[in-house]
Short mmCIF file of C-alpha atoms and ligand atoms in Angstrom, two decimals:
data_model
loop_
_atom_site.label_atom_id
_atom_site.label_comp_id
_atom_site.label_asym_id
_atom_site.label_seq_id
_atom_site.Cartn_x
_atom_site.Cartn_y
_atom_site.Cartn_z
CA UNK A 1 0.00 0.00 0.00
CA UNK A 2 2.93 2.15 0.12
CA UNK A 3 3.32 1.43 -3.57
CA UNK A 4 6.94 0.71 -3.46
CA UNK A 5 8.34 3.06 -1.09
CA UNK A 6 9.58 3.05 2.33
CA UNK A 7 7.37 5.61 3.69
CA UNK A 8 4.04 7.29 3.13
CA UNK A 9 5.42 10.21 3.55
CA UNK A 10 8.34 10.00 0.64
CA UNK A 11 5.36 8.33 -1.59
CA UNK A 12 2.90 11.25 -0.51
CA UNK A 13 5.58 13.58 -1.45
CA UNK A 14 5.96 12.07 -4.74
CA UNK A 15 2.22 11.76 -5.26
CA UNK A 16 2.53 16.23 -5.23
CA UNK A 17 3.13 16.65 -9.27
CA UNK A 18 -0.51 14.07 -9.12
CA UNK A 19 -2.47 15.72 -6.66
CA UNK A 20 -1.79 19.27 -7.44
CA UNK A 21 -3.30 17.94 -11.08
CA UNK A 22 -6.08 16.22 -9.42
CA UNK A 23 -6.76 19.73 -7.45
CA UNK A 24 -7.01 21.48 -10.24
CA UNK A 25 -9.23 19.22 -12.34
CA UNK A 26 -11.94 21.06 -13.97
CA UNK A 27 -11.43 23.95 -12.11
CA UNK A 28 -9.15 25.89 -15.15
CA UNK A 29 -9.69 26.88 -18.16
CA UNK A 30 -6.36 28.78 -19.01
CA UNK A 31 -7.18 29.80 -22.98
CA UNK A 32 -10.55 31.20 -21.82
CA UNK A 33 -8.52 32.94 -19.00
CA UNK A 34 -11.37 31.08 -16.23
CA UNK A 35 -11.61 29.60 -13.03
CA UNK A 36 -14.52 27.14 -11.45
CA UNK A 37 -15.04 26.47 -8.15
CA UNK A 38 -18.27 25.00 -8.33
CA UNK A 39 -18.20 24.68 -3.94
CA UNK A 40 -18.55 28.24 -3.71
CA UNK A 41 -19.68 29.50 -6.84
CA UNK A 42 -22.99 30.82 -5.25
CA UNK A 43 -21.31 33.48 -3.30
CA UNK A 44 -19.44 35.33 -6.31
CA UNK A 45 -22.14 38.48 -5.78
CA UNK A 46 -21.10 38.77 -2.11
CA UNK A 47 -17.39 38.20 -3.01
CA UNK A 48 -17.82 41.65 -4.92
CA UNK A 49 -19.07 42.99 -1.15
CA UNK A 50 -16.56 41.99 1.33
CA UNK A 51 -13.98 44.41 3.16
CA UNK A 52 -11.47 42.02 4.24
CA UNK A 53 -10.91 37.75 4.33
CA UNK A 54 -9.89 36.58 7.58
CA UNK A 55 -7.76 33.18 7.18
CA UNK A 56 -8.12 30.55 10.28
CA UNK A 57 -5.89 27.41 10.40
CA UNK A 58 -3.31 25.47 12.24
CA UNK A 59 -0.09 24.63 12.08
CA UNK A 60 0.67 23.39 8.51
CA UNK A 61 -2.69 24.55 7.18
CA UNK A 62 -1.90 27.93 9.06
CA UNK A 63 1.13 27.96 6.47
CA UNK A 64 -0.64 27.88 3.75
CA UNK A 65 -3.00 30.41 5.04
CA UNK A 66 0.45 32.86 5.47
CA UNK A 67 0.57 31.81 1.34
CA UNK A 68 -2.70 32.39 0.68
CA UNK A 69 -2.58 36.27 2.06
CA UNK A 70 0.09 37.21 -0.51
CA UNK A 71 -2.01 35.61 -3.54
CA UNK A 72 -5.31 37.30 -2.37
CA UNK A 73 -3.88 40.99 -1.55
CA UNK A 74 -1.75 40.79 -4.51
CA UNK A 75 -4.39 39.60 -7.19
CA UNK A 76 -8.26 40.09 -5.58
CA UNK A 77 -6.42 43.47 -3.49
CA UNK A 78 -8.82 42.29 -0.43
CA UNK A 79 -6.76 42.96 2.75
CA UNK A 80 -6.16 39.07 4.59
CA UNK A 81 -5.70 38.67 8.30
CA UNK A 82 -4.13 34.86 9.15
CA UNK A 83 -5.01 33.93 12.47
CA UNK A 84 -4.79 31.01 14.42
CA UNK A 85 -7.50 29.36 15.32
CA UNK A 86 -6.93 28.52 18.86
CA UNK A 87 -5.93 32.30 19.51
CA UNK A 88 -8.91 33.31 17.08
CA UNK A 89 -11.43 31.75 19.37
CA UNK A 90 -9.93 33.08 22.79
CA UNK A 91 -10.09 36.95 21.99
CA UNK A 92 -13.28 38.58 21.06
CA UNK A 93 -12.41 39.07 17.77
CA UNK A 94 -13.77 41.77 15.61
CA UNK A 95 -15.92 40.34 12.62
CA UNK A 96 -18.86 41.66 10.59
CA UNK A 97 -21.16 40.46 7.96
CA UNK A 98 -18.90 41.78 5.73
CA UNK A 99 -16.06 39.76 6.57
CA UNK A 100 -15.44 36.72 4.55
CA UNK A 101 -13.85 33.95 6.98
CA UNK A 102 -11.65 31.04 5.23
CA UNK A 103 -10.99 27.96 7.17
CA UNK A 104 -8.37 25.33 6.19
CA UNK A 105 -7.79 22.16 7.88
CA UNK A 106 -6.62 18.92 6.27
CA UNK A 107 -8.37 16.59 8.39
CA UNK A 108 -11.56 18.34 8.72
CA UNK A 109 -11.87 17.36 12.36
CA UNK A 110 -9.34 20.28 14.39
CA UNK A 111 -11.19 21.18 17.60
CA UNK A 112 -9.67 24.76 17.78
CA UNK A 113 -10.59 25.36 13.65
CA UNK A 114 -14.25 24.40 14.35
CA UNK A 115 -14.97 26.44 17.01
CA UNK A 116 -13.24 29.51 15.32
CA UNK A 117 -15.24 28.87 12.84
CA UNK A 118 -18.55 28.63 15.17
CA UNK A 119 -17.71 32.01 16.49
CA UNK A 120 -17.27 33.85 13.67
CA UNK A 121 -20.42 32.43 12.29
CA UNK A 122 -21.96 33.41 15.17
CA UNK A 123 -20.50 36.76 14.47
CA UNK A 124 -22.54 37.29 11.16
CA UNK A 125 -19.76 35.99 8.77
CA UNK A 126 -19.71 34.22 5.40
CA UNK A 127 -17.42 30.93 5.90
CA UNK A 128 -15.57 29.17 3.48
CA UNK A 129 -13.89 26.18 4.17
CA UNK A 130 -10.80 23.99 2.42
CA UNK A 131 -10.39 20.86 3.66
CA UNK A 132 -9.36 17.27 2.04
CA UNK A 133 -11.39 14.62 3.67
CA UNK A 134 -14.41 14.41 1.92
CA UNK A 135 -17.61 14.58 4.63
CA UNK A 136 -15.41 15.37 7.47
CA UNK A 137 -17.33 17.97 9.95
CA UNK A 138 -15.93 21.02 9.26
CA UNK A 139 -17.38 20.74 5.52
CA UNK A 140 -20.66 20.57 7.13
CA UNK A 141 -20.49 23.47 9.65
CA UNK A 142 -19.06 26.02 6.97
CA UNK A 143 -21.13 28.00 4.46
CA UNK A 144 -19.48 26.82 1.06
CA UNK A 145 -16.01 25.30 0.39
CA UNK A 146 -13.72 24.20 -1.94
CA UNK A 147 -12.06 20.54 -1.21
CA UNK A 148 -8.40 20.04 -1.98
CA UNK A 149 -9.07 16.31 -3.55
CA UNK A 150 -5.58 15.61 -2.35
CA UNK A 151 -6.18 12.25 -1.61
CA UNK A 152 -5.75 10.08 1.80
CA UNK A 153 -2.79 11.40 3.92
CA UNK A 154 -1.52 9.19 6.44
CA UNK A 155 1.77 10.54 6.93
CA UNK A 156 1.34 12.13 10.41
CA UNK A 157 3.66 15.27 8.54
CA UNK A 158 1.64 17.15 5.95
CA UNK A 159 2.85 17.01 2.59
CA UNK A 160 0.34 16.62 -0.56
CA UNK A 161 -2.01 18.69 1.54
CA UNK A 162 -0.37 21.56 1.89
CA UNK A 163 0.38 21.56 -1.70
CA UNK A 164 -3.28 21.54 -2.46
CA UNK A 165 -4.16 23.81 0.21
CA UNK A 166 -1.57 26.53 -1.53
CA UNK A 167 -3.44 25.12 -5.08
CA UNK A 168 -6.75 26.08 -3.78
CA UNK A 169 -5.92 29.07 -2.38
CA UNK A 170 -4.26 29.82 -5.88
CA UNK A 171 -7.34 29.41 -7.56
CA UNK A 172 -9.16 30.89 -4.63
CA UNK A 173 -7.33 34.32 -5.22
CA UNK A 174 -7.69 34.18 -8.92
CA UNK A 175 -11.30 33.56 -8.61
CA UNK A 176 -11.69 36.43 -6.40
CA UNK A 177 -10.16 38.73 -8.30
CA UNK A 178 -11.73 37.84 -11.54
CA UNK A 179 -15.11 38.41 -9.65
CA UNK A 180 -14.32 41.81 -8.31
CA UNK A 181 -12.08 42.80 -11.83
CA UNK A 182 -8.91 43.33 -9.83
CA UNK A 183 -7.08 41.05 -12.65
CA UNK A 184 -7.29 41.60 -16.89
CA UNK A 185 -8.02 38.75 -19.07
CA UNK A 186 -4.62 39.09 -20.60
CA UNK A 187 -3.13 38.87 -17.12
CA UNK A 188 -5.54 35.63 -16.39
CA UNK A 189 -4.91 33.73 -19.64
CA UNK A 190 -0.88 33.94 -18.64
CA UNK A 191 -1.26 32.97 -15.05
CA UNK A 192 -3.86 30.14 -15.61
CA UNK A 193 -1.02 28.45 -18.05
CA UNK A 194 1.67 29.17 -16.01
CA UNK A 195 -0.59 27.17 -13.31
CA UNK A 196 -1.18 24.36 -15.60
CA UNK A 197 2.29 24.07 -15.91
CA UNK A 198 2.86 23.60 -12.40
CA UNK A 199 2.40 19.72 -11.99
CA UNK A 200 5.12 19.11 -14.46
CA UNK A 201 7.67 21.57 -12.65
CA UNK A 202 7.02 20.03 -9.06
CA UNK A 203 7.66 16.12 -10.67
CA UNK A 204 11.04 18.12 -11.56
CA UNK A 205 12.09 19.40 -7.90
CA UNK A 206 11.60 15.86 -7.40
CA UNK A 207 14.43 15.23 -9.54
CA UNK A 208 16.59 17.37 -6.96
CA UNK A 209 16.20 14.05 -4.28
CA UNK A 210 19.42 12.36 -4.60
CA UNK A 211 21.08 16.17 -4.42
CA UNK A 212 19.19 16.20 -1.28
CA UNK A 213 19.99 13.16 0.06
CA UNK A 214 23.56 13.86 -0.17
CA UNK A 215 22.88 17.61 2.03
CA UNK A 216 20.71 15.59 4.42
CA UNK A 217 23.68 12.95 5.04
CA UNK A 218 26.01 16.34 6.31
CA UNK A 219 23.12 17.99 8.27
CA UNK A 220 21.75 14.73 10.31
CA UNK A 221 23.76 15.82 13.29
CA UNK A 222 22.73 19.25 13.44
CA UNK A 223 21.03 20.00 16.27
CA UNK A 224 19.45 23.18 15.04
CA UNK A 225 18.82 24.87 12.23
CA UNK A 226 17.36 28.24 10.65
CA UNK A 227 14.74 28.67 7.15
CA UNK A 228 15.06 31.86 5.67
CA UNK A 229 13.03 33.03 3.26
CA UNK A 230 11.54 36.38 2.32
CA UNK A 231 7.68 37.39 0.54
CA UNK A 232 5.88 34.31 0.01
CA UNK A 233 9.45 32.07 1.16
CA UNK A 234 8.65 33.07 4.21
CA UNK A 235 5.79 30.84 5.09
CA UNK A 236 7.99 27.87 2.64
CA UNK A 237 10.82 28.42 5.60
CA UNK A 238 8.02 28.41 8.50
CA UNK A 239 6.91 24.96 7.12
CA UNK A 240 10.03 23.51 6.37
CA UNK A 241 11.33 23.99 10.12
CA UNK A 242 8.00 22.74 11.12
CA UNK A 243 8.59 19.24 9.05
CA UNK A 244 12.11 19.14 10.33
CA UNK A 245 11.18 19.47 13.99
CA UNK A 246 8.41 17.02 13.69
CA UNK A 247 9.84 14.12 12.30
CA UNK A 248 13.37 14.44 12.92
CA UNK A 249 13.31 16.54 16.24
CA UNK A 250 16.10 19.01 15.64
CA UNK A 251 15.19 22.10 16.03
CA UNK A 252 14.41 24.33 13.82
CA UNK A 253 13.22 28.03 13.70
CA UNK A 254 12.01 29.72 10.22
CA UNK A 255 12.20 33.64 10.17
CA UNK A 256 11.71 36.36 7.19
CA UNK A 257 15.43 36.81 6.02
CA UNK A 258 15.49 40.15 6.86
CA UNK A 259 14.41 39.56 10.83
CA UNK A 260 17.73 37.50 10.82
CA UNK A 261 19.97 40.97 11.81
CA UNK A 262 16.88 41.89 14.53
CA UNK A 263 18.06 38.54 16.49
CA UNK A 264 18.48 35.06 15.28
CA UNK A 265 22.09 35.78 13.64
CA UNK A 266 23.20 36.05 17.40
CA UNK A 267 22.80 32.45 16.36
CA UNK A 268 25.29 31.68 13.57
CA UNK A 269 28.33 30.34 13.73
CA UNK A 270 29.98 27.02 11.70
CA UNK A 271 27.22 24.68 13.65
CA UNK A 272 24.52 26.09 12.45
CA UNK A 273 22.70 25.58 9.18
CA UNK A 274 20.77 28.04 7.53
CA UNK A 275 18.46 27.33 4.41
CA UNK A 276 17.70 30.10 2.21
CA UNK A 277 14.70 30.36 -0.03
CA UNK A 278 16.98 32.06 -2.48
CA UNK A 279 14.98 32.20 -5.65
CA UNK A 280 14.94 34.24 -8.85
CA UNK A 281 12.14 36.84 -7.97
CA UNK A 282 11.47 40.02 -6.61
CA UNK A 283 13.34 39.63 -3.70
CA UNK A 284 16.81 37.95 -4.82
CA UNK A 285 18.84 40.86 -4.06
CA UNK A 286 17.76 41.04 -0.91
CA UNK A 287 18.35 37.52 -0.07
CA UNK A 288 21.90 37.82 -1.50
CA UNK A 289 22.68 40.38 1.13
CA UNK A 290 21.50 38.05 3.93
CA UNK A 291 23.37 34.82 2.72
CA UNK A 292 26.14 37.12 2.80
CA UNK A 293 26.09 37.98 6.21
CA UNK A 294 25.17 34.54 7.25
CA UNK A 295 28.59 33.67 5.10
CA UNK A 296 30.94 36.19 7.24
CA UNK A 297 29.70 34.63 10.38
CA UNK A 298 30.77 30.94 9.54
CA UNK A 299 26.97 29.74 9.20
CA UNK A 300 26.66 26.85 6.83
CA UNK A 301 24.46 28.02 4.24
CA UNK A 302 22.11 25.74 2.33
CA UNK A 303 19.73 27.60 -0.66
CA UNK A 304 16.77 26.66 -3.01
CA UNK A 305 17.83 28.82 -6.37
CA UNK A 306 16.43 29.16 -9.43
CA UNK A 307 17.97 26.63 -11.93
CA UNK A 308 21.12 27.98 -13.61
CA UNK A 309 21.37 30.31 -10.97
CA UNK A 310 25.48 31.51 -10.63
CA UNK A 311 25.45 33.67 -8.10
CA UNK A 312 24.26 32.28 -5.11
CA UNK A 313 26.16 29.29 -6.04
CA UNK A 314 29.33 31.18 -5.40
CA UNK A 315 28.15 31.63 -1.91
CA UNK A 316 26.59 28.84 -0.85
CA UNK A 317 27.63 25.51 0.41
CA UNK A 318 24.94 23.53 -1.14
CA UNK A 319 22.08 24.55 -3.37
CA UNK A 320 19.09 22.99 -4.61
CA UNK A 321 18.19 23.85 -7.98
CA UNK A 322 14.63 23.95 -8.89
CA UNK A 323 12.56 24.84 -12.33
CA UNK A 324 11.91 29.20 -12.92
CA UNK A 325 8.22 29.98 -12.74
CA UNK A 326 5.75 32.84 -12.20
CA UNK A 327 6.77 34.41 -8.59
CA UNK A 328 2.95 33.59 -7.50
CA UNK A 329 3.61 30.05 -7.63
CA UNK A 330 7.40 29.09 -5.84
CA UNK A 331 5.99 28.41 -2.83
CA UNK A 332 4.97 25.22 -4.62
CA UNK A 333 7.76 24.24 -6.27
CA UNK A 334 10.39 25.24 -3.13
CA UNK A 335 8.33 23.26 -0.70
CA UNK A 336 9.17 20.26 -2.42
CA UNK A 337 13.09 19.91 -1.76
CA UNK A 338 12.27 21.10 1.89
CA UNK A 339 9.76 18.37 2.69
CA UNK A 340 12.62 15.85 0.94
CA UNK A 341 15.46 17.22 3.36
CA UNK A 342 13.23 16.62 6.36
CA UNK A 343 12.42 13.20 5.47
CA UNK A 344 15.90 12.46 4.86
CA UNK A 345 17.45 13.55 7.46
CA UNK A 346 14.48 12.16 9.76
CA UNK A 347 15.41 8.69 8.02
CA UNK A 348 18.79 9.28 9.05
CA UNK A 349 18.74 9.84 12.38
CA UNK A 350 16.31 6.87 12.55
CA UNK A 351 13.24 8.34 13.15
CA UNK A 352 9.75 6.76 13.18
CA UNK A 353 8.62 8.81 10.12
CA UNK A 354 5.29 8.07 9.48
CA UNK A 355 4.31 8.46 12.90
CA UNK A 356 6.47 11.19 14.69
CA UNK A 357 6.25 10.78 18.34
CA UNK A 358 3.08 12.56 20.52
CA UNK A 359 1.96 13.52 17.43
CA UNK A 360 -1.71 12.72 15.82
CA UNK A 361 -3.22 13.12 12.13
CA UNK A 362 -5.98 14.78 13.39
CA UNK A 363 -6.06 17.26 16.62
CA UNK A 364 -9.40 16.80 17.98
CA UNK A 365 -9.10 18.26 21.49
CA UNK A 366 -8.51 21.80 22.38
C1 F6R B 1 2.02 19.36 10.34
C2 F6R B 1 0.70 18.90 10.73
C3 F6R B 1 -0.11 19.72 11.69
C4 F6R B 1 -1.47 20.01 11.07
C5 F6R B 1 -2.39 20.73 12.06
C6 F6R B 1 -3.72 21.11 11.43
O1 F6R B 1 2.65 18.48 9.49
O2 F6R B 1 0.25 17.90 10.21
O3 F6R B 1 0.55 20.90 12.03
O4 F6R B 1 -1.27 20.79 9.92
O5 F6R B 1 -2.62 19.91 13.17
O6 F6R B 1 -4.40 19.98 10.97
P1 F6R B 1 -5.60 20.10 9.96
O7 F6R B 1 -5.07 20.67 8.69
O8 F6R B 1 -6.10 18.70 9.79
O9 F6R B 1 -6.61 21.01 10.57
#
């Protein structure tokens, strides 16, 4: 059942180029520039209406939520709050009719994400929900949703889902914006294919594995390490510490590069590695300038570029090369290597993979 390989995880992780497909299935029409979500499609009227799309998630899910605010506010130019649920429901949150909330949750079942969402329902608001069990309950307690058709997930660590998740909220965001006219038709035709696209580029970060493999066998006996990333790499470096730390147990922290100077590189020094998100897009530059001082400290630097990429290859000790694509979509493609590198090192150290220790697939208490 694990269809060859040693682990649901590593085959979950190579299901991704599949279920990102199977996500987007009849939802995309890139030549007529068009997205369907059929779950939610009755709401496009008070889409056009809201003032602002409040996000509620946890942990993994609550990473794709951080990627999902940069898609909406950049395309549908609604302003997006990501909460967690668990401090969501503790406040007294301020929420209106005219708030739209958005609930993710892989399992369906997480205590705190259903009774944010009863609150805020409570509270007058229009709830979405994106989940991947079919018929779970928080499917039934939301308004409208979109499932991410992800397929069973029994790795305790999320992988596939949080691929979908991001896919979803990708299409989310487009649909939003086409609704309220915050995107041309020119601008949808070109992202829709670049989308399309995506499946094939993720089953080639998959290629990167045995690259990986090789950094994971020189960073097993870490016992810390730092995920850098900046703009939409920032939640990518959030949930790759999070998958390191769960299933290998080394620690791991994941900041915005540029918080590194306000306190973490009191950190650095030759025992401590530091991934970079160090892509081609709007932010390279930047990131250049922190691998740099991570460099003049001793830090062992490990980066994600942009295939063919020379400069940050001068700097680094390792890179990772994966496939150029629209700056909307890396967080897909550099999650991939990242989930790889935990599992490796995880497998390494000898840890029980599948089943990380006091952890649970679904997190039904409060
Ligand atoms: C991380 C992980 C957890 C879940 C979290 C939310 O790999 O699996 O952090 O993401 O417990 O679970 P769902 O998405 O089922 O609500």
């Amino acid at each position: 059942e694990k269809g060859g390989f040693d682990h649901f995880m590593l085959k979950e992780i190579y299901e991704q180029p599949r279920s990102i497909k199977d996500c987007m299935r009849g939802r995309i029409y890139p030549k007529e520039g068009k997205v369907q979500l059929g779950g939610i499609k009755d709401y496009t009227e008070k889409l056009k209406n809201i003032d602002r799309i409040v996000i509620i998630a946890c942990g993994t899910s609550w990473h794709a939520g951080l990627v999902g605010e940069y898609l909406i506010e950049e395309y549908a130019r609604v302003p997006v709050e990501v909460e967690y649920a668990s401090e969501f429901r503790y406040r007294n949150p301020i929420i209106s009719e005219k708030d739209l909330v958005i609930a993710i949750s892989q399992s369906g079942e997480t205590a705190d994400t259903m009774a944010a969402i009863e609150l805020a329902k409570e509270k007058g608001a229009t709830i979405f929900g994106i989940c991947n069990v079919v018929g779970s309950s928080i499917p039934r307690i939301t308004h409208a949703g979109v499932y991410t058709h992800a397929g069973p997930e029994i790795g305790v660590a999320s992988t596939k889902a949080f691929t979908a998740q991001v896919t979803v909220l990708t299409l989310m965001a487009l649909y939003i914006a086409q609704q309220r006219g915050s995107i041309h038709q020119g601008e949808m035709v070109k992202m829709l294919t670049e989308l399309d696209e995506i499946p094939s580029l993720v089953e080639q970060c998959l290629k990167s594995n045995d690259t990986v493999l090789a950094i994971s066998e020189k960073l097993k006996d870490s016992r810390n390490c730092l995920f850098l990333g900046r703009g939409s790499g920032f939640p990518v470096a959030l949930e790759g510490a999070l998958k390191l730390k769960e299933i290998s147990y080394i620690h791991a922290e994941g900041y915005p590069a540029a918080e590194m100077k306000h306190g973490p590189i009191a950190l650095i020094d030759e025992d401590m590695p530091v991934i970079f998100i160090a892509t081609k897009n709007s932010s390279y530059e930047k990131v250049i300038s922190n691998i740099q001082e991570v460099k003049a400290r001793k830090g062992k630097v490990i980066a994600i570029v942009t295939e063919g990429d020379k400069e940050v290859k001068k700097m680094a000790d390792y890179v990772i090369e994966i496939p150029d694509t629209n700056e909307a979509y890396l967080p897909l493609l550099a999650t991939i290597p990242l989930q790889l590198l935990s599992y490796h090192i995880a497998v390494l150290r000898g840890c029980n993979v599948d089943q990380p220790r006091n952890l649970a697939k679904s997190v039904t208490v409060e």
